[in-house]
Tab-separated table of C-alpha atoms in Angstrom:
chain	number	residue	atom	x	y	z
A	115	UNK	CA	-0.038	-0.025	-0.100
A	116	UNK	CA	1.219	3.433	-1.005
A	117	UNK	CA	-0.018	6.416	0.989
A	118	UNK	CA	0.573	10.250	1.202
A	119	UNK	CA	-1.129	12.926	3.209
A	120	UNK	CA	-0.961	16.697	4.135
A	121	UNK	CA	-3.073	19.099	6.255
A	122	UNK	CA	-2.898	22.868	5.806
A	123	UNK	CA	-4.503	25.606	7.927
A	124	UNK	CA	-5.793	27.550	4.905
A	125	UNK	CA	-5.758	31.185	4.379
A	126	UNK	CA	-8.602	32.234	6.801
A	127	UNK	CA	-8.317	30.222	10.042
A	128	UNK	CA	-5.841	30.834	12.827
A	129	UNK	CA	-5.943	27.259	14.070
A	130	UNK	CA	-5.849	23.969	12.313
A	131	UNK	CA	-8.638	21.793	13.669
A	132	UNK	CA	-7.958	18.985	11.360
A	133	UNK	CA	-6.012	15.892	12.215
A	134	UNK	CA	-4.844	12.920	10.239
A	135	UNK	CA	-2.687	9.767	10.748
A	136	UNK	CA	-1.852	6.840	8.570
A	137	UNK	CA	-0.859	3.547	10.554
A	138	UNK	CA	1.905	1.852	8.355
A	139	UNK	CA	0.892	-1.584	7.039
A	140	UNK	CA	0.784	-4.236	9.645
A	141	UNK	CA	-0.529	-7.504	9.449
A	142	UNK	CA	-1.583	-6.793	5.986
A	143	UNK	CA	-3.878	-3.796	6.981
A	144	UNK	CA	-3.176	-0.057	6.444
A	145	UNK	CA	-5.317	2.286	8.604
A	146	UNK	CA	-5.927	5.833	7.669
A	147	UNK	CA	-7.973	8.382	9.602
A	148	UNK	CA	-9.135	12.063	8.938
A	149	UNK	CA	-10.872	14.102	11.434
A	150	UNK	CA	-12.213	17.707	11.184
A	151	UNK	CA	-12.816	19.314	14.587
A	152	UNK	CA	-15.736	21.487	15.307
A	153	UNK	CA	-16.513	24.123	17.874
A	154	UNK	CA	-13.725	26.684	17.290
A	155	UNK	CA	-13.470	28.143	20.790
A	156	UNK	CA	-15.069	25.011	22.111
A	157	UNK	CA	-11.718	23.050	21.339
A	158	UNK	CA	-12.492	21.484	18.085
A	159	UNK	CA	-8.667	20.553	17.684
A	160	UNK	CA	-8.914	18.765	21.113
A	161	UNK	CA	-11.840	16.696	19.729
A	162	UNK	CA	-9.988	15.857	16.478
A	163	UNK	CA	-6.890	14.961	18.290
A	164	UNK	CA	-8.717	12.752	20.712
A	165	UNK	CA	-10.534	11.072	17.800
A	166	UNK	CA	-7.504	9.979	15.867
A	167	UNK	CA	-5.696	8.870	18.989
A	168	UNK	CA	-8.644	6.767	20.301
A	169	UNK	CA	-9.392	5.275	16.930
A	170	UNK	CA	-5.721	4.479	16.226
A	171	UNK	CA	-5.156	2.892	19.360
A	172	UNK	CA	-8.192	0.460	18.835
A	173	UNK	CA	-7.217	-0.359	15.240
A	174	UNK	CA	-3.553	-0.875	15.622
A	175	UNK	CA	-3.895	-4.733	15.733
A	176	UNK	CA	-6.127	-5.455	12.819
A	177	UNK	CA	-5.079	-8.126	10.525
A	178	UNK	CA	-5.728	-9.239	6.875
A	179	UNK	CA	-6.851	-12.569	8.315
A	180	UNK	CA	-9.967	-10.966	9.534
A	181	UNK	CA	-12.988	-11.327	7.441
A	182	UNK	CA	-14.928	-8.253	6.126
A	183	UNK	CA	-17.385	-8.532	8.896
A	184	UNK	CA	-14.943	-8.438	11.725
A	185	UNK	CA	-13.236	-5.454	10.067
A	186	UNK	CA	-16.380	-3.626	9.909
A	187	UNK	CA	-17.180	-4.427	13.536
A	188	UNK	CA	-13.735	-3.319	14.660
A	189	UNK	CA	-13.995	0.028	12.782
A	190	UNK	CA	-17.432	0.640	14.227
A	191	UNK	CA	-16.434	-0.150	17.725
A	192	UNK	CA	-13.314	2.100	17.512
A	193	UNK	CA	-15.333	5.136	16.375
A	194	UNK	CA	-17.961	4.430	19.074
A	195	UNK	CA	-15.430	4.146	21.774
A	196	UNK	CA	-13.781	7.387	20.475
A	197	UNK	CA	-17.303	9.173	20.606
A	198	UNK	CA	-17.509	8.054	24.405
A	199	UNK	CA	-14.138	9.535	25.321
A	200	UNK	CA	-14.880	12.967	23.589
A	201	UNK	CA	-18.402	13.267	25.082
A	202	UNK	CA	-17.129	12.372	28.366
A	203	UNK	CA	-14.448	14.927	28.198
A	204	UNK	CA	-16.819	17.511	26.602
A	205	UNK	CA	-19.436	16.924	29.401
A	206	UNK	CA	-17.038	17.159	32.339
A	207	UNK	CA	-15.104	20.208	31.342
A	208	UNK	CA	-16.811	23.629	30.638
A	209	UNK	CA	-14.282	24.918	28.348
A	210	UNK	CA	-14.858	21.754	26.032
A	211	UNK	CA	-18.582	21.800	26.177
A	212	UNK	CA	-20.084	21.344	22.803
A	213	UNK	CA	-16.730	20.294	21.194
A	214	UNK	CA	-16.866	17.595	18.506
A	215	UNK	CA	-15.334	16.308	15.244
A	216	UNK	CA	-16.110	14.544	12.065
A	217	UNK	CA	-14.235	11.482	11.244
A	218	UNK	CA	-13.600	9.136	8.332
A	219	UNK	CA	-11.572	5.920	8.881
A	220	UNK	CA	-10.286	3.524	6.123
A	221	UNK	CA	-9.012	-0.065	6.834
A	222	UNK	CA	-7.531	-1.497	3.755
A	223	UNK	CA	-5.909	-4.933	2.681
A	224	UNK	CA	-4.941	-6.096	-0.864
A	225	UNK	CA	-8.648	-7.254	-1.233
A	226	UNK	CA	-10.699	-5.549	1.386
A	227	UNK	CA	-11.658	-1.822	1.755
A	228	UNK	CA	-13.673	-0.939	4.774
A	229	UNK	CA	-14.802	2.661	5.588
A	230	UNK	CA	-16.446	4.089	8.531
A	231	UNK	CA	-17.534	7.784	8.945
A	232	UNK	CA	-19.466	10.351	10.848
A	233	UNK	CA	-20.028	14.013	9.621
A	234	UNK	CA	-19.003	15.373	6.362
A	235	UNK	CA	-15.320	14.543	5.872
A	236	UNK	CA	-15.426	12.179	2.810
A	237	UNK	CA	-13.842	9.317	1.029
A	238	UNK	CA	-13.727	8.792	-2.696
A	239	UNK	CA	-12.522	5.840	-4.838
A	240	UNK	CA	-11.084	6.346	-8.345
A	241	UNK	CA	-10.334	3.534	-10.712
A	242	UNK	CA	-9.712	3.363	-14.350
A	243	UNK	CA	-13.319	4.424	-15.015
A	244	UNK	CA	-14.497	6.685	-12.606
A	245	UNK	CA	-14.377	8.893	-9.349
A	246	UNK	CA	-17.067	7.665	-6.916
A	247	UNK	CA	-18.021	9.390	-3.627
A	248	UNK	CA	-18.042	6.356	-1.044
A	249	UNK	CA	-19.429	8.307	1.978
A	250	UNK	CA	-22.658	10.228	2.281
A	251	UNK	CA	-22.472	13.545	4.258
A	252	UNK	CA	-24.279	13.720	7.532
A	253	UNK	CA	-25.300	17.287	6.809
A	254	UNK	CA	-28.568	19.373	6.650
A	255	UNK	CA	-28.065	20.073	2.901
A	256	UNK	CA	-27.470	16.388	2.132
A	257	UNK	CA	-30.762	15.592	3.813
A	258	UNK	CA	-32.411	18.258	1.600
A	259	UNK	CA	-30.796	16.586	-1.438
A	260	UNK	CA	-32.073	13.234	-0.369
A	261	UNK	CA	-35.583	14.535	0.090
A	262	UNK	CA	-35.521	16.091	-3.569
A	263	UNK	CA	-35.755	19.784	-2.124
A	264	UNK	CA	-32.456	20.704	-3.749
A	265	UNK	CA	-29.966	19.445	-6.156
A	266	UNK	CA	-26.572	18.308	-5.482
A	267	UNK	CA	-25.213	21.349	-7.462
A	268	UNK	CA	-27.504	23.694	-5.252
A	269	UNK	CA	-26.013	21.918	-2.156
A	270	UNK	CA	-22.520	22.808	-3.056
A	271	UNK	CA	-23.086	26.592	-2.619
A	272	UNK	CA	-26.009	26.375	0.069
A	273	UNK	CA	-25.439	28.862	2.870
A	274	UNK	CA	-26.145	26.136	5.495
A	275	UNK	CA	-23.766	23.514	3.876
A	276	UNK	CA	-21.552	23.263	7.018
A	277	UNK	CA	-24.485	22.300	9.268
A	278	UNK	CA	-23.857	18.671	10.500
A	279	UNK	CA	-26.745	16.456	11.501
A	280	UNK	CA	-24.391	13.916	13.052
A	281	UNK	CA	-20.870	14.369	14.671
A	282	UNK	CA	-18.349	12.484	16.857
A	283	UNK	CA	-18.624	13.581	20.755
A	284	UNK	CA	-21.611	15.765	20.712
A	285	UNK	CA	-24.076	13.076	21.970
A	286	UNK	CA	-23.324	9.978	24.248
A	287	UNK	CA	-24.244	7.581	21.529
A	288	UNK	CA	-23.879	7.858	17.727
A	289	UNK	CA	-24.728	5.872	14.721
A	290	UNK	CA	-21.713	5.042	12.621
A	291	UNK	CA	-21.878	4.377	8.853
A	292	UNK	CA	-19.618	1.399	8.009
A	293	UNK	CA	-19.429	-0.098	4.521
A	294	UNK	CA	-17.078	-2.379	2.555
A	295	UNK	CA	-16.233	-1.818	-1.179
A	296	UNK	CA	-14.611	-3.680	-4.042
A	297	UNK	CA	-10.889	-2.753	-3.928
A	298	UNK	CA	-8.367	-4.235	-6.512
A	299	UNK	CA	-4.778	-3.453	-7.332
A	300	UNK	CA	-4.315	0.120	-8.876
A	301	UNK	CA	-7.312	1.465	-7.122
A	302	UNK	CA	-6.968	4.867	-5.196
A	303	UNK	CA	-8.756	6.127	-2.234
A	304	UNK	CA	-8.980	9.833	-1.384
A	305	UNK	CA	-9.966	10.959	2.132
A	306	UNK	CA	-10.332	14.598	2.847
A	307	UNK	CA	-12.022	17.226	5.205
A	308	UNK	CA	-14.589	19.672	3.702
A	309	UNK	CA	-11.852	22.084	3.206
A	310	UNK	CA	-11.163	20.305	0.155
A	311	UNK	CA	-14.558	18.925	-1.085
A	312	UNK	CA	-16.341	22.160	-0.532
A	313	UNK	CA	-13.999	24.186	-2.803
A	314	UNK	CA	-12.944	21.855	-5.643
A	315	UNK	CA	-15.206	20.082	-7.774
A	316	UNK	CA	-15.238	16.339	-8.690
A	317	UNK	CA	-13.933	16.917	-12.303
A	318	UNK	CA	-10.907	18.802	-10.930
A	319	UNK	CA	-10.322	16.115	-8.302
A	320	UNK	CA	-10.403	13.339	-10.880
A	321	UNK	CA	-8.193	15.194	-13.267
A	322	UNK	CA	-5.517	15.629	-10.542
A	323	UNK	CA	-5.823	11.928	-9.409
A	324	UNK	CA	-5.634	10.750	-12.878
A	325	UNK	CA	-2.423	12.575	-13.556
A	326	UNK	CA	0.888	10.864	-13.987
A	327	UNK	CA	2.197	12.671	-10.852
A	328	UNK	CA	3.453	10.893	-7.868
A	329	UNK	CA	1.286	10.635	-4.725
A	330	UNK	CA	3.064	13.484	-2.882
A	331	UNK	CA	2.638	15.879	-5.851
A	332	UNK	CA	-1.043	14.799	-6.174
A	333	UNK	CA	-1.697	15.697	-2.575
A	334	UNK	CA	0.202	19.087	-2.969
A	335	UNK	CA	-1.850	19.891	-6.029
A	336	UNK	CA	-5.224	19.069	-4.287
A	337	UNK	CA	-4.100	21.268	-1.413
A	338	UNK	CA	-3.168	24.092	-3.670
A	339	UNK	CA	-6.425	24.058	-5.624
A	340	UNK	CA	-8.335	24.372	-2.292
A	341	UNK	CA	-6.102	27.267	-1.511
A	342	UNK	CA	-6.516	28.944	-4.910
A	343	UNK	CA	-10.277	28.666	-4.510
A	344	UNK	CA	-9.989	30.654	-1.196
A	345	UNK	CA	-8.833	28.390	1.348
A	346	UNK	CA	-11.474	29.483	3.973
A	347	UNK	CA	-11.200	26.129	6.000
A	348	UNK	CA	-8.595	23.691	7.045
A	349	UNK	CA	-7.604	21.394	4.268
A	350	UNK	CA	-6.540	17.750	4.858
A	351	UNK	CA	-5.944	15.181	2.054
A	352	UNK	CA	-4.810	11.523	2.194
A	353	UNK	CA	-4.369	9.239	-0.749
A	354	UNK	CA	-3.888	5.515	-0.639
A	355	UNK	CA	-3.069	3.326	-3.586
A	356	UNK	CA	-3.591	-0.429	-3.601
A	357	UNK	CA	-0.256	-1.726	-4.604
A	358	UNK	CA	1.555	-4.757	-3.320
A	359	UNK	CA	5.080	-3.414	-2.586
A	360	UNK	CA	5.391	-1.484	0.820
A	361	UNK	CA	6.207	2.163	0.778
A	362	UNK	CA	7.373	4.626	3.357
A	363	UNK	CA	5.556	7.682	1.791
A	364	UNK	CA	3.605	8.326	4.882
A	365	UNK	CA	4.548	7.462	8.400
A	366	UNK	CA	2.406	6.731	11.308
A	367	UNK	CA	2.658	10.108	13.023
A	368	UNK	CA	-0.451	12.402	13.399
A	369	UNK	CA	-0.133	15.539	11.545
């Protein structure tokens, strides 16, 4: 598995509330996590950091010998436990009251791709044919799209597009969306916070991902496109490619 990632504070925000980590391939599984903290003065950066630490701790011992159902259960359990930790801290300390975070988690082997998420941070897959969004935003505008009240194009510019219907740490219990997908050699996954997806359209994403550039260059180009479009939010990007040889493109430290 080859991976590369970057996070950027953007052009407007003073604090980067995004966090990401990639756990190097171990026992045939590579785990990637992206979290986008919410709350601003209510310590969104604390929530996102707690999320990736708690989830990474739980998923550090996954194995490709696990079946897909076991992988899904492990990802769901890790996110649920992270939710409990964040909620407990937010409830017990006044300065953290109301803090929360989005999260998207990918656990991938050569043959299995399992993704769990809460909020509007996204995962996409690109293969030889198309770019497909694998996650559905837990947001007000997505509910409007699902009910047919607005189109996807209208949702991209809706004034309330950042209003979440589900987040990690804001309630004692949370429903986690977990799914598995077809995943073959050469396929690529893009994970990102909405600092990228809300500013760069799918056609541009696909063009960059299909280019002949190496992974680090693709990541940089994606971040630069978001900055050129205004950079009004923190921007985080992680790319993962299904290849057999190991790579040290991205280490396991949080950034």
